[in-house]
Coordinates of C-alpha atoms in Angstrom, one line a residue:
S4 CA 46.0 28.1 102.5
P5 CA 43.9 29.4 99.5
N6 CA 42.5 26.9 97.6
F7 CA 42.5 26.4 93.7
K8 CA 39.3 28.3 93.2
Q9 CA 40.3 31.1 95.3
I10 CA 43.7 31.4 93.4
S11 CA 42.5 31.4 90.1
T12 CA 39.9 33.9 90.9
Q13 CA 42.4 36.1 92.2
N14 CA 44.4 36.0 89.2
S15 CA 41.8 35.9 86.5
D16 CA 42.3 39.8 85.6
K17 CA 46.0 38.7 84.8
M18 CA 45.0 35.4 82.9
P19 CA 41.6 35.8 81.0
G20 CA 39.6 32.8 81.1
M21 CA 41.1 30.9 83.9
G22 CA 38.2 31.8 86.2
I23 CA 35.7 30.2 83.6
G24 CA 37.9 26.9 83.1
C25 CA 38.2 26.9 87.2
N26 CA 34.6 27.1 87.5
C27 CA 33.9 24.3 85.2
V28 CA 36.5 22.2 86.7
T29 CA 35.3 22.8 90.4
T30 CA 31.6 22.1 89.3
A31 CA 32.4 18.9 87.7
H32 CA 34.6 18.0 90.7
G33 CA 31.7 18.8 93.0
A34 CA 29.1 16.8 90.7
L35 CA 31.5 13.9 90.8
Q36 CA 31.6 13.9 94.8
N37 CA 27.9 14.3 95.1
H38 CA 27.5 11.0 92.8
N39 CA 30.1 9.3 94.7
T40 CA 27.7 9.8 97.7
D41 CA 24.9 8.2 96.2
K42 CA 24.5 4.5 97.8
D43 CA 23.8 1.6 95.6
K44 CA 20.1 0.0 96.6
I45 CA 19.9 -3.4 97.1
I46 CA 16.5 -4.9 97.8
V47 CA 16.3 -8.3 99.6
A48 CA 13.0 -10.5 99.8
L49 CA 12.8 -12.8 102.9
P50 CA 10.2 -15.1 104.3
Y51 CA 8.3 -13.6 107.5
L52 CA 8.9 -15.7 110.1
G53 CA 7.6 -13.6 112.9
P54 CA 9.4 -11.2 115.5
I55 CA 12.7 -13.2 114.6
S56 CA 12.3 -11.5 111.0
M57 CA 12.4 -8.0 112.3
V58 CA 15.4 -9.0 114.6
M59 CA 17.3 -10.3 111.5
K60 CA 16.4 -7.2 109.5
R61 CA 17.7 -5.0 112.2
Q62 CA 20.9 -6.8 112.4
L63 CA 21.4 -7.4 108.6
T64 CA 20.9 -3.3 108.5
R65 CA 23.6 -2.7 111.1
L66 CA 26.3 -4.9 109.6
L67 CA 25.8 -3.6 106.1
N68 CA 26.1 -0.2 107.5
R69 CA 29.2 -0.8 109.3
F70 CA 31.1 -2.7 106.7
Y71 CA 29.3 -1.6 103.5
P72 CA 28.3 2.0 103.8
S73 CA 28.1 2.7 100.2
V74 CA 25.2 0.4 100.0
Q75 CA 21.7 1.1 100.9
L76 CA 19.9 -2.1 101.9
K77 CA 15.8 -2.5 101.8
I78 CA 14.5 -5.6 103.3
V79 CA 10.8 -6.7 102.4
F80 CA 8.9 -9.5 103.9
R81 CA 6.9 -12.3 102.2
R82 CA 4.3 -14.7 103.2
G83 CA 6.0 -17.7 104.5
L84 CA 5.1 -21.5 104.0
R85 CA 1.4 -21.9 104.3
I86 CA -0.9 -25.0 104.8
S87 CA -2.6 -24.3 101.3
S88 CA 0.8 -24.4 99.7
L89 CA 1.2 -28.0 100.5
F90 CA -1.9 -29.4 99.0
N91 CA -3.7 -29.0 95.5
H92 CA -6.4 -26.4 95.6
K93 CA -8.6 -29.2 93.6
D94 CA -8.8 -32.8 93.8
K95 CA -7.8 -34.5 90.4
F96 CA -10.8 -35.8 88.7
P97 CA -10.8 -39.6 88.1
L98 CA -9.8 -40.9 84.9
A99 CA -12.7 -43.3 84.7
C100 CA -14.9 -40.1 84.8
R101 CA -13.5 -38.1 82.3
S102 CA -16.0 -37.4 79.5
N103 CA -15.9 -35.4 76.1
V104 CA -12.1 -36.6 75.4
I105 CA -9.9 -38.0 72.9
Y106 CA -8.0 -41.1 74.3
Y107 CA -4.9 -43.2 73.5
I108 CA -4.1 -46.5 74.2
C109 CA -1.6 -49.0 73.0
C110 CA -0.9 -52.7 73.3
R111 CA 1.7 -53.5 76.3
K112 CA 3.8 -55.9 74.2
C113 CA 3.6 -54.4 71.0
G114 CA 3.8 -50.6 71.9
P115 CA 2.6 -47.6 69.4
C116 CA 2.7 -49.9 66.3
Q117 CA -0.3 -51.3 67.9
A118 CA -2.3 -48.3 69.3
Y119 CA -5.8 -47.0 69.2
I120 CA -7.2 -43.5 69.0
G121 CA -10.7 -42.7 69.9
K122 CA -13.1 -40.3 71.2
T123 CA -16.2 -40.4 73.6
I124 CA -18.7 -38.1 74.9
N125 CA -19.6 -40.6 77.7
S126 CA -17.2 -41.5 80.6
I127 CA -14.0 -43.2 79.5
Y128 CA -14.7 -46.0 81.8
E129 CA -18.1 -46.5 80.0
R130 CA -16.3 -46.6 76.8
F131 CA -13.9 -49.4 77.9
H132 CA -16.4 -51.6 80.2
A133 CA -20.0 -50.9 78.9
A134 CA -21.7 -54.2 78.5
G135 CA -21.6 -55.5 74.7
T136 CA -20.0 -52.1 73.3
G137 CA -16.8 -51.5 75.6
H138 CA -13.5 -52.0 74.2
L139 CA -12.3 -54.3 76.9
H140 CA -15.6 -56.2 77.5
P141 CA -15.4 -59.9 76.8
N142 CA -18.6 -59.9 74.7
N143 CA -18.1 -57.3 72.4
V144 CA -17.0 -59.2 69.3
E145 CA -16.3 -56.1 67.3
S146 CA -13.5 -54.6 69.8
A147 CA -10.4 -54.0 67.7
L148 CA -8.4 -54.2 70.9
L149 CA -9.6 -57.6 71.9
K150 CA -9.3 -58.7 68.2
H151 CA -5.7 -57.8 68.2
C152 CA -5.0 -59.8 71.3
T153 CA -6.7 -63.0 69.7
D154 CA -5.1 -62.6 66.5
S155 CA -1.7 -62.1 67.9
G156 CA -1.6 -65.6 69.9
D157 CA 0.7 -64.0 72.1
L158 CA -0.6 -64.1 75.9
E159 CA 1.8 -60.9 76.7
C160 CA -0.5 -58.7 74.2
A161 CA -3.2 -57.1 76.4
F162 CA -4.8 -53.7 77.0
H163 CA -5.0 -52.1 80.5
F164 CA -7.5 -49.6 81.6
E165 CA -4.9 -47.9 83.6
D166 CA -2.7 -47.2 80.2
V167 CA -5.5 -45.2 78.7
K168 CA -4.0 -41.4 78.1
I169 CA -6.2 -38.3 77.3
L170 CA -4.9 -36.5 74.2
D171 CA -7.4 -33.8 74.1
T172 CA -10.7 -32.4 75.6
G173 CA -13.9 -30.4 74.2
R174 CA -17.1 -28.9 75.3
Y175 CA -19.2 -30.8 72.9
D176 CA -19.2 -33.7 70.2
E177 CA -18.5 -31.8 67.0
E178 CA -15.4 -30.4 68.6
I179 CA -13.9 -33.5 69.8
R180 CA -14.7 -35.2 66.3
Y181 CA -12.8 -32.6 64.3
T182 CA -9.7 -33.4 66.6
E183 CA -10.1 -37.0 66.3
S184 CA -10.3 -36.9 62.7
I185 CA -7.1 -34.9 62.7
L186 CA -5.2 -37.2 64.7
L187 CA -6.6 -40.0 62.6
K188 CA -5.0 -38.7 59.6
Y189 CA -1.8 -37.8 60.7
D190 CA -1.2 -40.3 63.7
R191 CA 0.6 -43.4 63.1
Q192 CA -1.9 -45.8 64.7
N193 CA -3.6 -48.9 63.1
L194 CA -6.3 -50.3 65.2
N195 CA -9.0 -47.7 64.6
T196 CA -9.7 -48.2 60.9
C197 CA -12.0 -45.6 61.0
E198 CA -10.6 -42.8 58.4
R199 CA -12.1 -39.7 60.1
S200 CA -15.2 -39.1 62.4
I201 CA -16.2 -36.0 60.3
K202 CA -15.1 -34.8 56.7
L203 CA -12.1 -32.3 56.9
Q204 CA -11.1 -29.5 54.3
I205 CA -7.5 -30.5 54.3
V206 CA -5.3 -32.1 51.7

């Protein structure tokens, strides 16, 4: 039987404009059909596990073509688990060996209300345990940490080296002095009575 386009073409002389309108309708209908044939593309990333991965790829593609023919599946493989991903690439630098740092320590009993912020260009261990000058060396009579423990009279007041925290680091002394001065100005700690390491041009 003749289709709609043939009938409209044959009668276009009787009804002017019908052929043009029909062409528009059939063209749009054809474009819509072509659009419907476009498949939705889906990309799935899977870890590569050897030959079994290729078998899985074929099976997934076959199942999808069977039950979802309107979907175009693309499977890509990425590297699987590697030994290097189970370990850190670099060993952590021991706290005791860190230098050019700004450090923080507080009393285990009193907490942040009795804390000390300082800086050192030497190693942290040396700053706390150097003979006569270390914060925790018993012969350092000027240690603000030991003075707090003595003045409090509380045996639970204590400072332990493993409680030291690194607040910031620098490449040279002047850089960490500026940072320490800012922290001393705005941070609430009271054991380091030094107002600043270096003069700041701030209010």
